[in-house]
Structures are given as structure tokens and as C-alpha cells.
Amino acid sequence: MKQTVLITGGAGFIGSHVVRLFVEKYQDIHIINLDKLTYAGNLENLKDIDNCANYTFVKGDIVDRSFVENLFEQYQFDGVIHLAAESHVDRSISNPLEFVETNIIGTVNLLNAAKKSWGDDFSNKRFYHVSTDEVYGTLGATGLFTEETAYDPRSPYSASKASSDHLVRAYFHTYQLPVVISNCSNNYGSHQFPEKLIPLCINNIKEGKPLPIYGDGKYTRDWLWVNDHARAIDTIYFNGVLGQTYNIGGHNEWKNIDLVHLLCDLMDIELGKTEGTSRQLITFVTDRQGHDRRYAIDAAKIEAVLGWKPSVTFQEGLKNTVQWYLANHEWLKNVTSGNYQKYYQDQYND
Ligand code: NAD
Ligand code: DAU
């Protein structure tokens, strides 16, 4: 193998797409997937590539400093693509400390281990930190987040991600650690845990349960197909300039209520139901605390400098996503059994 690359959080939603892309595309790179397998991590997501010669799974916790240091000693990584995180805003509101531990301490442990393992020789080394547009805070009706927008995180989740971004940059400026960062908008696609809006609504429509819309439903997000995010990560990992940040987004803003209408109509078609059936499940519920009104990414830099752009329209990507969830009934059943029921009851007073 030419290189050994560590991908953290590879059993999660985005991570599993990144691992699959790298394992299939770069057969001369040994991919080590480090994941704690929290509620959000699922090896089922990777069963199609599990036996590939260039793939190894390691179960472990990035918060465990000596474990992380030993792993770097064992594998002598050439690069790191860091996705492991606690990722759900609602969970960060009920349990902020877990987000501080994983997203901040976990990131520092990886930075320190990389620095120690790489010594003074950073040639051909790279630490890629995957972050979110939520670090920029919230927008009014107009404007876009650029790479120059000042950080203004407003939830425990986004504050922990912002903090990790600052630490990654600090390691670049202080130690010249070869880092690159990207900040992406909302992802959707296959294998997303049904705590997030789109898979939660797909699952509830299947079950004939209410679709909980926070507040007035006019909160706006910019949606990107997860496979396009994985393509962007591939591009940035190999071609991004060290020390720089790249915003990734779909130029695809939707108010939540409009998105859920579109999803309901797609589900009616796929399930062979009369038009309008699923929309009847929409229920407005108590708003999320501190709910950010609007996110929207200016992706001009990555498009102009690295030549990346989204490959599918939202309608195509969403149809593909709905069809995946309907075809993968067992996957959905497995992840919504057990602890998910308790989470759902607590979050939605169900
Ligand atoms: P996810 O919650 O689906 O997956 C996170 C993965 O990290 C899981 O497999 C989990 O087991 C693992 N993990 C959690 N804590 C760990 C620990 N202490 N040690 C090792 N592994 C641990 O998250 P996702 O939606 O795939 O997001 C991945 C990354 O991308 C995160 O850093 C997130 O902030 C970022 N991001 C997500 C989105 C989005 O829309 N989902 C958008 C932009 C950026
Ligand atoms: O912007 C990138 C971020 O997108 C990522 O960094 C996060 O990891 C990811 O979880 C996502 O955060 P959001 O909070 O935007 O995603 P979520 O799917 O939780 O919510 C999308 C919108 O839908 C948001 O305005 C809240 C609303 N919502 C969500 C849920 C779960 C509802 O109205 N009802 C719900 O039940």
C-alpha cells in the first residue's frame, strides 16, 4: 500500500460514504476506520466493503488519549480525515458535555497524536478536519456564509464544532501541522440516522405517525446530497491548500415546511397513496431552543479553485434517498428499535 489513512467516524452517516468512496477508488491506500460505534455508528452501513483488502475497522474512542496515541504508533498514518463527532443539535441541548468531550477533547487528542507521530517531518502528511456551516451562526433573509464570515456558534453542538475548528487552525499556526478544514451545509441521503429531519419524516410517514415541525416551519437549510459531500472531501483531501478552509454547499435552500411537503408528495408516489395523504401527518410542535433561522453556503471558492460542484438536483437526490429507505426496511427497523424509542419519547413527548 502506498499510504495509510485514518478516517474517524467512518461507521456514521457521512463517514460511511467517505470510507466507501476511498476504499473503492484508492485500492493502494489502506483505510483504517476508527469508530466508537455510538448509537449513530453502524457497521451495517459498510457491510458491502467489509472484506476489502485495503480496509480495516478499529473500534475505539477518540476521547481516550492513550488509545489514540497507540493507534498512531501502530499504523504510522500518512493522513487523517476526521469526521467522528456527536452531530445532533437536539441531543447537544439536552447533553452538552458529551459534545465537549467528543468534539473538542477528541479532536485535540487526534491533533496531538498526529503531531507526535509525524515529529518534525510533515512532508506528504495531512490532517483534514470535517466541520459544519453551523459555526457561522444564523442568517437573516439574505446573504450567504463565506469562508470569511465570522464564527458565531449558537448551540452547544455548533459551539463545540467551532471550538474544534479553532484548535485545528491553532495547530497550523503554532506548530505548522498540515491541516485543512471544510464547513458543509445539511447533508441528506442513505444511511442517515432517523433523528435528523429527512429520515425521521420518511420513517414516520411509513409508520403513519405525526411529522413534528418545529416552530413556524419557516426555518431554512441548504441541502446537499451526502455523496456529493463525500466527493468534495475527496477533492479537498488531495487538492486543498494547507491552512485553508473550504465551504461546501448545494445552492439548495428550503424552508422546512416546503421540504416536508415535497417529501410527503414523493412518499405518496412511492407508496402508491392518494396525493395529499402524507401531508395530513404534518404537526407543528414546540420550537427547538435557540433555533438558528437560516443557513446558506456560498460554495464559490471550492467550485472555482477545486472544480467541485454538486452532481444531482435535490429532486433526484431526494427520490434516490426515499427509495433507499423504502428498499432498506430492515436497516430502518434495526436502528429504530431499542434506544431510539426512548430518545423519541423524550424528545417529542410521544
Ligand atoms: P453521525 O452522527 O452520523 O456519525 C458520527 C460517527 O462518529 C458515528 O459513527 C459515531 O459512532 C462516531 N463517534 C461519535 N463519537 C465518537 C468517539 N468519541 N470516538 C470515535 N467515534 C465516535 O454524524 P454525521 O452526520 O455523519 O457527521 C459526520 C461529521 O460531519 C461530523 O463531524 C459533523 O459535525 C460533520 N457534518 C455533518 C453534517 C450533516 O448534515 N450531517 C453537515 C456538515 C458537517
Ligand atoms: O448545517 C449542517 C448541520 O446540519 C450539521 O452540522 C448537523 O450535524 C446536522 O444535524 C444538521 O443540523 P440541523 O439541526 O440543521 O439538522 P436537523 O435535521 O436536526 O434539522 C433540520 C431542520 O429541521 C432544522 O431547522 C430543525 C428542523 N426540525 C428537525 C427535527 C429533527 C424539525 O422541524 N423537526 C424535527 O423533528
Tab-separated table of C-alpha atoms and ligand atoms in Angstrom:
chain	number	residue	atom	x	y	z
A	1	MET	CA	0.000	0.000	0.000
A	2	LYS	CA	1.259	3.482	-0.865
A	3	GLN	CA	-0.343	5.219	2.119
A	4	THR	CA	-2.274	4.572	5.320
A	5	VAL	CA	-5.130	6.981	6.026
A	6	LEU	CA	-7.173	7.178	9.225
A	7	ILE	CA	-10.861	8.038	8.815
A	8	THR	CA	-12.630	8.716	12.121
A	9	GLY	CA	-16.399	8.295	12.468
A	10	GLY	CA	-16.486	6.080	9.391
A	11	ALA	CA	-19.423	3.997	10.640
A	12	GLY	CA	-21.685	7.056	10.789
A	13	PHE	CA	-23.787	8.674	8.081
A	14	ILE	CA	-21.270	10.813	6.156
A	15	GLY	CA	-18.244	8.807	7.288
A	16	SER	CA	-19.577	5.573	5.776
A	17	HIS	CA	-19.964	7.275	2.393
A	18	VAL	CA	-16.428	8.674	2.636
A	19	VAL	CA	-14.954	5.302	3.663
A	20	ARG	CA	-16.723	3.519	0.794
A	21	LEU	CA	-15.575	6.107	-1.750
A	22	PHE	CA	-11.936	5.915	-0.614
A	23	VAL	CA	-11.805	2.106	-0.272
A	24	GLU	CA	-13.265	1.591	-3.743
A	25	LYS	CA	-11.408	4.404	-5.511
A	26	TYR	CA	-7.942	4.109	-3.931
A	27	GLN	CA	-7.053	0.439	-3.716
A	28	ASP	CA	-3.422	1.327	-2.970
A	29	ILE	CA	-4.411	3.266	0.159
A	30	HIS	CA	-5.012	1.359	3.395
A	31	ILE	CA	-8.080	2.880	5.060
A	32	ILE	CA	-8.374	2.499	8.830
A	33	ASN	CA	-11.879	3.347	10.050
A	34	LEU	CA	-11.837	4.314	13.742
A	35	ASP	CA	-15.286	4.495	15.302
A	36	LYS	CA	-16.686	4.142	18.812
A	37	LEU	CA	-19.975	2.769	17.442
A	38	THR	CA	-22.203	5.104	19.437
A	39	TYR	CA	-25.954	4.996	18.720
A	40	ALA	CA	-25.099	6.762	15.415
A	41	GLY	CA	-22.393	4.339	14.277
A	42	ASN	CA	-23.453	1.183	12.492
A	43	LEU	CA	-21.204	-1.369	10.787
A	44	GLU	CA	-24.208	-2.437	8.692
A	45	ASN	CA	-23.513	0.781	6.758
A	46	LEU	CA	-20.283	-0.746	5.421
A	47	LYS	CA	-21.058	-4.423	5.024
A	48	ASP	CA	-20.571	-4.226	1.227
A	49	ILE	CA	-16.869	-3.259	1.628
A	50	ASP	CA	-16.121	-5.076	4.873
A	51	ASN	CA	-13.906	-7.712	3.226
A	52	CYS	CA	-11.862	-5.381	1.017
A	53	ALA	CA	-8.096	-5.907	1.358
A	54	ASN	CA	-7.411	-2.180	1.845
A	55	TYR	CA	-9.972	-1.721	4.665
A	56	THR	CA	-9.614	-2.225	8.431
A	57	PHE	CA	-12.154	-1.336	11.121
A	58	VAL	CA	-10.974	-0.414	14.627
A	59	LYS	CA	-13.445	0.129	17.458
A	60	GLY	CA	-12.275	2.874	19.805
A	61	ASP	CA	-12.946	6.229	21.406
A	62	ILE	CA	-11.167	9.404	20.254
A	63	VAL	CA	-11.582	10.780	23.787
A	64	ASP	CA	-9.266	8.018	25.083
A	65	ARG	CA	-5.872	9.708	24.734
A	66	SER	CA	-3.583	6.724	25.226
A	67	PHE	CA	-5.671	4.572	22.887
A	68	VAL	CA	-5.395	7.251	20.176
A	69	GLU	CA	-1.618	7.632	20.682
A	70	ASN	CA	-1.110	3.857	20.473
A	71	LEU	CA	-3.151	3.673	17.285
A	72	PHE	CA	-0.932	6.317	15.641
A	73	GLU	CA	2.168	4.386	16.755
A	74	GLN	CA	0.770	1.138	15.401
A	75	TYR	CA	-0.230	2.407	11.949
A	76	GLN	CA	2.060	5.417	11.230
A	77	PHE	CA	-0.719	7.242	9.381
A	78	ASP	CA	0.107	9.431	6.389
A	79	GLY	CA	-3.168	11.287	6.713
A	80	VAL	CA	-6.263	11.768	8.838
A	81	ILE	CA	-9.813	12.573	7.742
A	82	HIS	CA	-11.633	13.440	10.956
A	83	LEU	CA	-15.412	13.070	10.971
A	84	ALA	CA	-16.113	11.456	14.368
A	85	ALA	CA	-18.404	13.701	16.366
A	86	GLU	CA	-21.605	13.975	18.287
A	87	SER	CA	-23.667	15.513	15.495
A	88	HIS	CA	-27.286	16.128	16.534
A	89	VAL	CA	-28.240	19.642	17.715
A	90	ASP	CA	-31.219	18.459	19.813
A	91	ARG	CA	-29.023	15.997	21.726
A	92	SER	CA	-26.483	18.779	22.361
A	93	ILE	CA	-29.228	20.823	24.015
A	94	SER	CA	-30.003	18.015	26.474
A	95	ASN	CA	-26.408	16.787	26.970
A	96	PRO	CA	-23.769	19.420	26.105
A	97	LEU	CA	-20.896	17.751	27.978
A	98	GLU	CA	-20.786	14.746	25.666
A	99	PHE	CA	-20.328	17.193	22.758
A	100	VAL	CA	-17.479	18.985	24.533
A	101	GLU	CA	-15.757	15.678	25.237
A	102	THR	CA	-16.031	14.091	21.791
A	103	ASN	CA	-15.924	17.148	19.540
A	104	ILE	CA	-13.306	19.201	21.391
A	105	ILE	CA	-11.199	16.837	23.527
A	106	GLY	CA	-11.428	14.094	20.883
A	107	THR	CA	-10.157	16.470	18.198
A	108	VAL	CA	-7.255	17.681	20.367
A	109	ASN	CA	-6.280	14.075	21.100
A	110	LEU	CA	-6.075	13.389	17.349
A	111	LEU	CA	-4.126	16.608	16.676
A	112	ASN	CA	-1.630	15.769	19.444
A	113	ALA	CA	-1.229	12.177	18.283
A	114	ALA	CA	-0.634	13.299	14.684
A	115	LYS	CA	1.903	15.906	15.807
A	116	LYS	CA	3.744	13.374	17.969
A	117	SER	CA	3.694	10.664	15.310
A	118	TRP	CA	4.822	12.982	12.498
A	119	GLY	CA	7.629	14.588	14.545
A	120	ASP	CA	9.328	17.337	12.547
A	121	ASP	CA	8.617	15.835	9.152
A	122	PHE	CA	5.263	16.954	7.836
A	123	SER	CA	6.084	16.222	4.188
A	124	ASN	CA	3.219	14.405	2.446
A	125	LYS	CA	1.195	14.447	5.664
A	126	ARG	CA	-2.302	15.899	6.041
A	127	PHE	CA	-4.904	16.365	8.804
A	128	TYR	CA	-8.341	17.077	7.350
A	129	HIS	CA	-10.993	18.289	9.802
A	130	VAL	CA	-14.599	17.952	8.635
A	131	SER	CA	-16.798	20.692	10.058
A	132	THR	CA	-20.162	22.350	9.625
A	133	ASP	CA	-21.711	25.600	8.399
A	134	GLU	CA	-23.382	25.933	11.824
A	135	VAL	CA	-20.176	27.510	13.191
A	136	TYR	CA	-21.120	30.708	11.333
A	137	GLY	CA	-24.330	31.175	13.327
A	138	THR	CA	-27.543	32.252	11.658
A	139	LEU	CA	-28.511	34.399	8.663
A	140	GLY	CA	-31.379	36.817	8.055
A	141	ALA	CA	-33.459	36.601	4.891
A	142	THR	CA	-30.499	37.407	2.638
A	143	GLY	CA	-26.751	36.761	2.481
A	144	LEU	CA	-24.566	33.662	2.415
A	145	PHE	CA	-21.844	32.184	4.649
A	146	THR	CA	-18.416	32.654	3.039
A	147	GLU	CA	-15.077	31.389	4.348
A	148	GLU	CA	-14.558	34.898	5.777
A	149	THR	CA	-17.815	35.015	7.780
A	150	ALA	CA	-17.041	35.486	11.483
A	151	TYR	CA	-17.757	32.499	13.727
A	152	ASP	CA	-20.912	32.897	15.843
A	153	PRO	CA	-21.986	29.434	17.040
A	154	ARG	CA	-25.243	29.364	18.961
A	155	SER	CA	-25.932	25.763	20.046
A	156	PRO	CA	-23.745	23.528	22.225
A	157	TYR	CA	-23.166	21.393	19.085
A	158	SER	CA	-22.048	24.280	16.886
A	159	ALA	CA	-20.002	25.807	19.731
A	160	SER	CA	-18.145	22.511	20.148
A	161	LYS	CA	-17.507	22.259	16.394
A	162	ALA	CA	-16.367	25.917	16.258
A	163	SER	CA	-14.012	25.249	19.137
A	164	SER	CA	-12.540	22.235	17.344
A	165	ASP	CA	-12.079	24.311	14.159
A	166	HIS	CA	-10.202	26.967	16.157
A	167	LEU	CA	-7.941	24.314	17.682
A	168	VAL	CA	-7.186	22.811	14.268
A	169	ARG	CA	-6.226	26.278	12.967
A	170	ALA	CA	-4.171	26.927	16.102
A	171	TYR	CA	-2.126	23.770	15.409
A	172	PHE	CA	-1.469	25.055	11.873
A	173	HIS	CA	-0.288	28.473	13.051
A	174	THR	CA	1.580	27.325	16.160
A	175	TYR	CA	3.155	24.068	15.012
A	176	GLN	CA	2.659	24.262	11.212
A	177	LEU	CA	0.691	20.993	11.427
A	178	PRO	CA	-0.532	20.420	7.829
A	179	VAL	CA	-4.267	20.917	8.262
A	180	VAL	CA	-7.205	21.634	6.007
A	181	ILE	CA	-10.823	22.304	7.064
A	182	SER	CA	-14.193	22.198	5.330
A	183	ASN	CA	-17.546	23.541	6.522
A	184	CYS	CA	-20.541	21.905	4.889
A	185	SER	CA	-24.278	22.528	4.861
A	186	ASN	CA	-27.022	19.993	5.748
A	187	ASN	CA	-26.462	16.557	4.217
A	188	TYR	CA	-29.174	14.126	3.212
A	189	GLY	CA	-29.044	10.657	1.675
A	190	SER	CA	-28.931	6.967	2.523
A	191	HIS	CA	-27.808	5.650	5.947
A	192	GLN	CA	-28.693	8.833	7.906
A	193	PHE	CA	-29.889	8.124	11.432
A	194	PRO	CA	-33.618	8.923	11.738
A	195	GLU	CA	-33.158	11.600	14.413
A	196	LYS	CA	-32.470	14.113	11.601
A	197	LEU	CA	-35.392	15.794	9.791
A	198	ILE	CA	-35.483	13.908	6.465
A	199	PRO	CA	-35.089	10.278	7.617
A	200	LEU	CA	-37.259	10.979	10.674
A	201	CYS	CA	-40.096	12.126	8.398
A	202	ILE	CA	-39.598	9.191	5.992
A	203	ASN	CA	-39.804	6.759	8.911
A	204	ASN	CA	-42.846	8.474	10.434
A	205	ILE	CA	-44.708	8.559	7.105
A	206	LYS	CA	-44.058	4.815	6.759
A	207	GLU	CA	-45.430	4.299	10.268
A	208	GLY	CA	-48.346	6.743	9.844
A	209	LYS	CA	-47.010	8.859	12.735
A	210	PRO	CA	-47.121	12.696	13.068
A	211	LEU	CA	-44.376	14.703	11.318
A	212	PRO	CA	-43.081	17.111	14.011
A	213	ILE	CA	-42.287	20.548	12.534
A	214	TYR	CA	-40.531	22.872	14.975
A	215	GLY	CA	-41.961	26.392	15.418
A	216	ASP	CA	-43.476	28.010	12.323
A	217	GLY	CA	-41.678	25.648	9.911
A	218	LYS	CA	-40.069	28.574	8.085
A	219	TYR	CA	-36.520	27.804	9.257
A	220	THR	CA	-34.276	27.403	6.216
A	221	ARG	CA	-31.486	24.957	5.454
A	222	ASP	CA	-29.212	24.431	2.414
A	223	TRP	CA	-29.309	20.715	1.498
A	224	LEU	CA	-26.527	18.704	-0.147
A	225	TRP	CA	-26.579	15.048	-1.213
A	226	VAL	CA	-24.184	13.116	1.051
A	227	ASN	CA	-22.429	11.509	-1.929
A	228	ASP	CA	-21.583	14.993	-3.192
A	229	HIS	CA	-20.137	15.879	0.222
A	230	ALA	CA	-18.006	12.708	0.053
A	231	ARG	CA	-16.786	13.770	-3.424
A	232	ALA	CA	-15.904	17.209	-2.027
A	233	ILE	CA	-13.959	15.613	0.848
A	234	ASP	CA	-12.020	13.508	-1.664
A	235	THR	CA	-11.183	16.632	-3.688
A	236	ILE	CA	-10.156	18.702	-0.671
A	237	TYR	CA	-8.121	15.917	0.951
A	238	PHE	CA	-5.877	15.648	-2.108
A	239	ASN	CA	-6.001	19.193	-3.526
A	240	GLY	CA	-6.955	21.610	-0.749
A	241	VAL	CA	-4.314	24.167	0.219
A	242	LEU	CA	-2.884	23.616	3.709
A	243	GLY	CA	-4.169	26.037	6.329
A	244	GLN	CA	-7.226	26.887	4.260
A	245	THR	CA	-10.963	26.409	4.717
A	246	TYR	CA	-13.460	25.372	2.039
A	247	ASN	CA	-17.210	25.913	2.321
A	248	ILE	CA	-19.317	23.154	0.757
A	249	GLY	CA	-22.988	23.604	-0.114
A	250	GLY	CA	-25.696	22.767	-2.590
A	251	HIS	CA	-27.111	26.211	-3.545
A	252	ASN	CA	-30.292	24.499	-2.478
A	253	GLU	CA	-32.222	26.378	0.204
A	254	TRP	CA	-35.507	25.042	1.501
A	255	LYS	CA	-37.844	26.189	4.259
A	256	ASN	CA	-38.515	23.115	6.425
A	257	ILE	CA	-42.244	23.118	5.710
A	258	ASP	CA	-41.710	23.270	1.929
A	259	LEU	CA	-39.162	20.455	2.120
A	260	VAL	CA	-41.543	18.280	4.165
A	261	HIS	CA	-44.335	18.961	1.634
A	262	LEU	CA	-42.028	17.803	-1.179
A	263	LEU	CA	-41.038	14.725	0.824
A	264	CYS	CA	-44.687	13.872	1.587
A	265	ASP	CA	-45.582	14.101	-2.109
A	266	LEU	CA	-42.634	11.873	-3.089
A	267	MET	CA	-43.596	9.331	-0.424
A	268	ASP	CA	-47.225	9.304	-1.638
A	269	ILE	CA	-45.995	8.441	-5.144
A	270	GLU	CA	-43.556	5.758	-3.929
A	271	LEU	CA	-46.120	4.196	-1.560
A	272	GLY	CA	-48.934	4.376	-4.130
A	273	LYS	CA	-51.057	6.613	-1.884
A	274	THR	CA	-53.500	9.343	-2.957
A	275	GLU	CA	-51.815	12.752	-3.349
A	276	GLY	CA	-52.054	14.721	-0.090
A	277	THR	CA	-52.265	11.693	2.216
A	278	SER	CA	-48.869	12.139	3.931
A	279	ARG	CA	-49.235	15.926	4.277
A	280	GLN	CA	-52.070	15.252	6.716
A	281	LEU	CA	-49.487	13.935	9.192
A	282	ILE	CA	-47.739	17.341	9.491
A	283	THR	CA	-47.925	18.616	13.085
A	284	PHE	CA	-46.418	21.871	14.351
A	285	VAL	CA	-44.648	21.319	17.684
A	286	THR	CA	-42.724	23.382	20.257
A	287	ASP	CA	-39.684	25.035	18.709
A	288	ARG	CA	-36.068	23.924	19.252
A	289	GLN	CA	-34.366	26.160	21.855
A	290	GLY	CA	-32.081	28.749	20.220
A	291	HIS	CA	-33.150	27.530	16.764
A	292	ASP	CA	-30.976	29.088	14.018
A	293	ARG	CA	-33.261	30.722	11.447
A	294	ARG	CA	-31.357	30.248	8.209
A	295	TYR	CA	-28.157	28.651	6.898
A	296	ALA	CA	-26.917	29.143	3.334
A	297	ILE	CA	-23.457	28.457	1.937
A	298	ASP	CA	-21.511	30.373	-0.668
A	299	ALA	CA	-19.615	27.487	-2.324
A	300	ALA	CA	-17.903	29.728	-4.921
A	301	LYS	CA	-14.384	29.011	-3.629
A	302	ILE	CA	-14.441	25.215	-3.894
A	303	GLU	CA	-16.202	25.466	-7.258
A	304	ALA	CA	-13.742	27.976	-8.723
A	305	VAL	CA	-10.496	26.721	-7.175
A	306	LEU	CA	-11.025	22.965	-6.948
A	307	GLY	CA	-13.627	22.470	-9.691
A	308	TRP	CA	-16.142	20.672	-7.433
A	309	LYS	CA	-19.881	21.104	-7.818
A	310	PRO	CA	-22.979	19.103	-6.811
A	311	SER	CA	-23.790	16.246	-9.205
A	312	VAL	CA	-27.538	15.859	-8.687
A	313	THR	CA	-30.605	18.061	-8.310
A	314	PHE	CA	-32.465	17.984	-4.999
A	315	GLN	CA	-35.423	16.219	-6.624
A	316	GLU	CA	-33.124	13.444	-7.942
A	317	GLY	CA	-31.211	13.080	-4.671
A	318	LEU	CA	-34.344	13.082	-2.530
A	319	LYS	CA	-36.064	10.494	-4.744
A	320	ASN	CA	-32.966	8.283	-4.526
A	321	THR	CA	-32.966	8.742	-0.724
A	322	VAL	CA	-36.664	7.885	-0.300
A	323	GLN	CA	-36.235	4.790	-2.477
A	324	TRP	CA	-33.201	3.677	-0.426
A	325	TYR	CA	-35.114	3.920	2.872
A	326	LEU	CA	-38.086	2.045	1.436
A	327	ALA	CA	-35.838	-0.683	-0.002
A	328	ASN	CA	-33.879	-0.991	3.257
A	329	HIS	CA	-36.705	-1.686	5.654
A	330	GLU	CA	-34.530	-3.953	7.862
A	331	TRP	CA	-31.860	-1.250	8.303
A	332	LEU	CA	-34.511	1.247	9.388
A	333	LYS	CA	-36.189	-1.280	11.663
A	334	ASN	CA	-32.886	-2.172	13.345
A	335	VAL	CA	-31.826	1.427	14.041
A	336	THR	CA	-35.259	2.475	15.324
A	337	SER	CA	-35.600	-0.372	17.793
A	338	GLY	CA	-34.275	-0.204	21.371
A	339	ASN	CA	-32.772	3.126	22.478
A	340	TYR	CA	-34.338	5.082	19.614
A	341	GLN	CA	-37.811	4.570	21.149
A	342	LYS	CA	-36.683	6.142	24.428
A	343	TYR	CA	-34.960	9.047	22.609
A	344	TYR	CA	-38.109	9.686	20.554
A	345	GLN	CA	-40.383	9.688	23.604
A	346	ASP	CA	-38.133	12.125	25.485
A	347	GLN	CA	-37.613	14.475	22.510
A	348	TYR	CA	-41.203	14.586	21.249
A	349	ASN	CA	-43.189	13.763	24.434
A	350	ASP	CA	-44.558	10.872	22.423
B	1	NAD	P1	-23.124	10.806	12.650
B	1	NAD	O1	-23.652	11.178	13.994
B	1	NAD	O2	-23.998	10.079	11.694
B	1	NAD	O3	-21.798	9.907	12.820
B	1	NAD	C1	-20.812	10.192	13.765
B	1	NAD	C2	-19.911	8.965	13.897
B	1	NAD	O4	-18.893	9.275	14.842
B	1	NAD	C3	-20.646	7.713	14.398
B	1	NAD	O5	-20.273	6.593	13.643
B	1	NAD	C4	-20.165	7.585	15.840
B	1	NAD	O6	-20.157	6.239	16.304
B	1	NAD	C5	-18.773	8.179	15.745
B	1	NAD	N1	-18.312	8.691	17.040
B	1	NAD	C6	-19.000	9.506	17.891
B	1	NAD	N2	-18.267	9.727	18.996
B	1	NAD	C7	-17.091	9.065	18.825
B	1	NAD	C8	-15.927	8.924	19.630
B	1	NAD	N3	-15.843	9.508	20.845
B	1	NAD	N4	-14.895	8.195	19.151
B	1	NAD	C9	-14.974	7.590	17.926
B	1	NAD	N5	-16.076	7.666	17.154
B	1	NAD	C10	-17.123	8.406	17.590
B	1	NAD	O7	-22.565	12.152	12.037
B	1	NAD	P2	-22.563	12.676	10.523
B	1	NAD	O8	-23.844	13.362	10.259
B	1	NAD	O9	-22.107	11.588	9.656
B	1	NAD	O10	-21.431	13.793	10.631
B	1	NAD	C11	-20.058	13.464	10.454
B	1	NAD	C12	-19.224	14.716	10.597
B	1	NAD	O11	-19.629	15.670	9.614
B	1	NAD	C13	-19.363	15.404	11.945
B	1	NAD	O12	-18.108	15.894	12.317
B	1	NAD	C14	-20.338	16.542	11.672
B	1	NAD	O13	-20.102	17.616	12.555
B	1	NAD	C15	-19.990	16.892	10.245
B	1	NAD	N6	-21.078	17.471	9.439
B	1	NAD	C16	-22.304	16.867	9.387
B	1	NAD	C17	-23.291	17.408	8.552
B	1	NAD	C18	-24.657	16.763	8.430
B	1	NAD	O14	-25.547	17.342	7.791
B	1	NAD	N7	-24.880	15.579	8.971
B	1	NAD	C19	-23.029	18.570	7.826
B	1	NAD	C20	-21.761	19.172	7.934
B	1	NAD	C21	-20.790	18.599	8.728
B	2	DAU	O1	-25.882	22.530	8.743
B	2	DAU	C1	-25.146	21.361	8.972
B	2	DAU	C2	-25.740	20.611	10.149
B	2	DAU	O2	-26.961	20.052	9.692
B	2	DAU	C3	-24.818	19.529	10.696
B	2	DAU	O3	-23.661	20.118	11.207
B	2	DAU	C4	-25.520	18.722	11.791
B	2	DAU	O4	-24.693	17.662	12.221
B	2	DAU	C5	-26.804	18.169	11.227
B	2	DAU	O5	-27.517	17.508	12.256
B	2	DAU	C6	-27.673	19.282	10.628
B	2	DAU	O6	-28.197	20.132	11.682
B	2	DAU	P1	-29.728	20.656	11.663
B	2	DAU	O7	-30.104	20.972	13.048
B	2	DAU	O8	-29.929	21.695	10.631
B	2	DAU	O9	-30.464	19.298	11.142
B	2	DAU	P2	-31.812	18.583	11.597
B	2	DAU	O10	-32.101	17.511	10.605
B	2	DAU	O11	-31.809	18.222	13.039
B	2	DAU	O12	-32.902	19.735	11.409
B	2	DAU	C7	-33.124	20.349	10.141
B	2	DAU	C8	-34.185	21.428	10.328
B	2	DAU	O13	-35.432	20.788	10.644
B	2	DAU	C9	-33.907	22.357	11.488
B	2	DAU	O14	-34.373	23.668	11.168
B	2	DAU	C10	-34.723	21.785	12.641
B	2	DAU	C11	-35.932	21.214	11.922
B	2	DAU	N1	-36.548	20.020	12.564
B	2	DAU	C12	-35.730	18.979	12.900
B	2	DAU	C13	-36.255	17.857	13.505
B	2	DAU	C14	-35.344	16.711	13.918
B	2	DAU	C15	-37.907	19.950	12.744
B	2	DAU	O15	-38.664	20.899	12.403
B	2	DAU	N2	-38.432	18.842	13.350
B	2	DAU	C16	-37.654	17.787	13.756
B	2	DAU	O16	-38.198	16.810	14.309
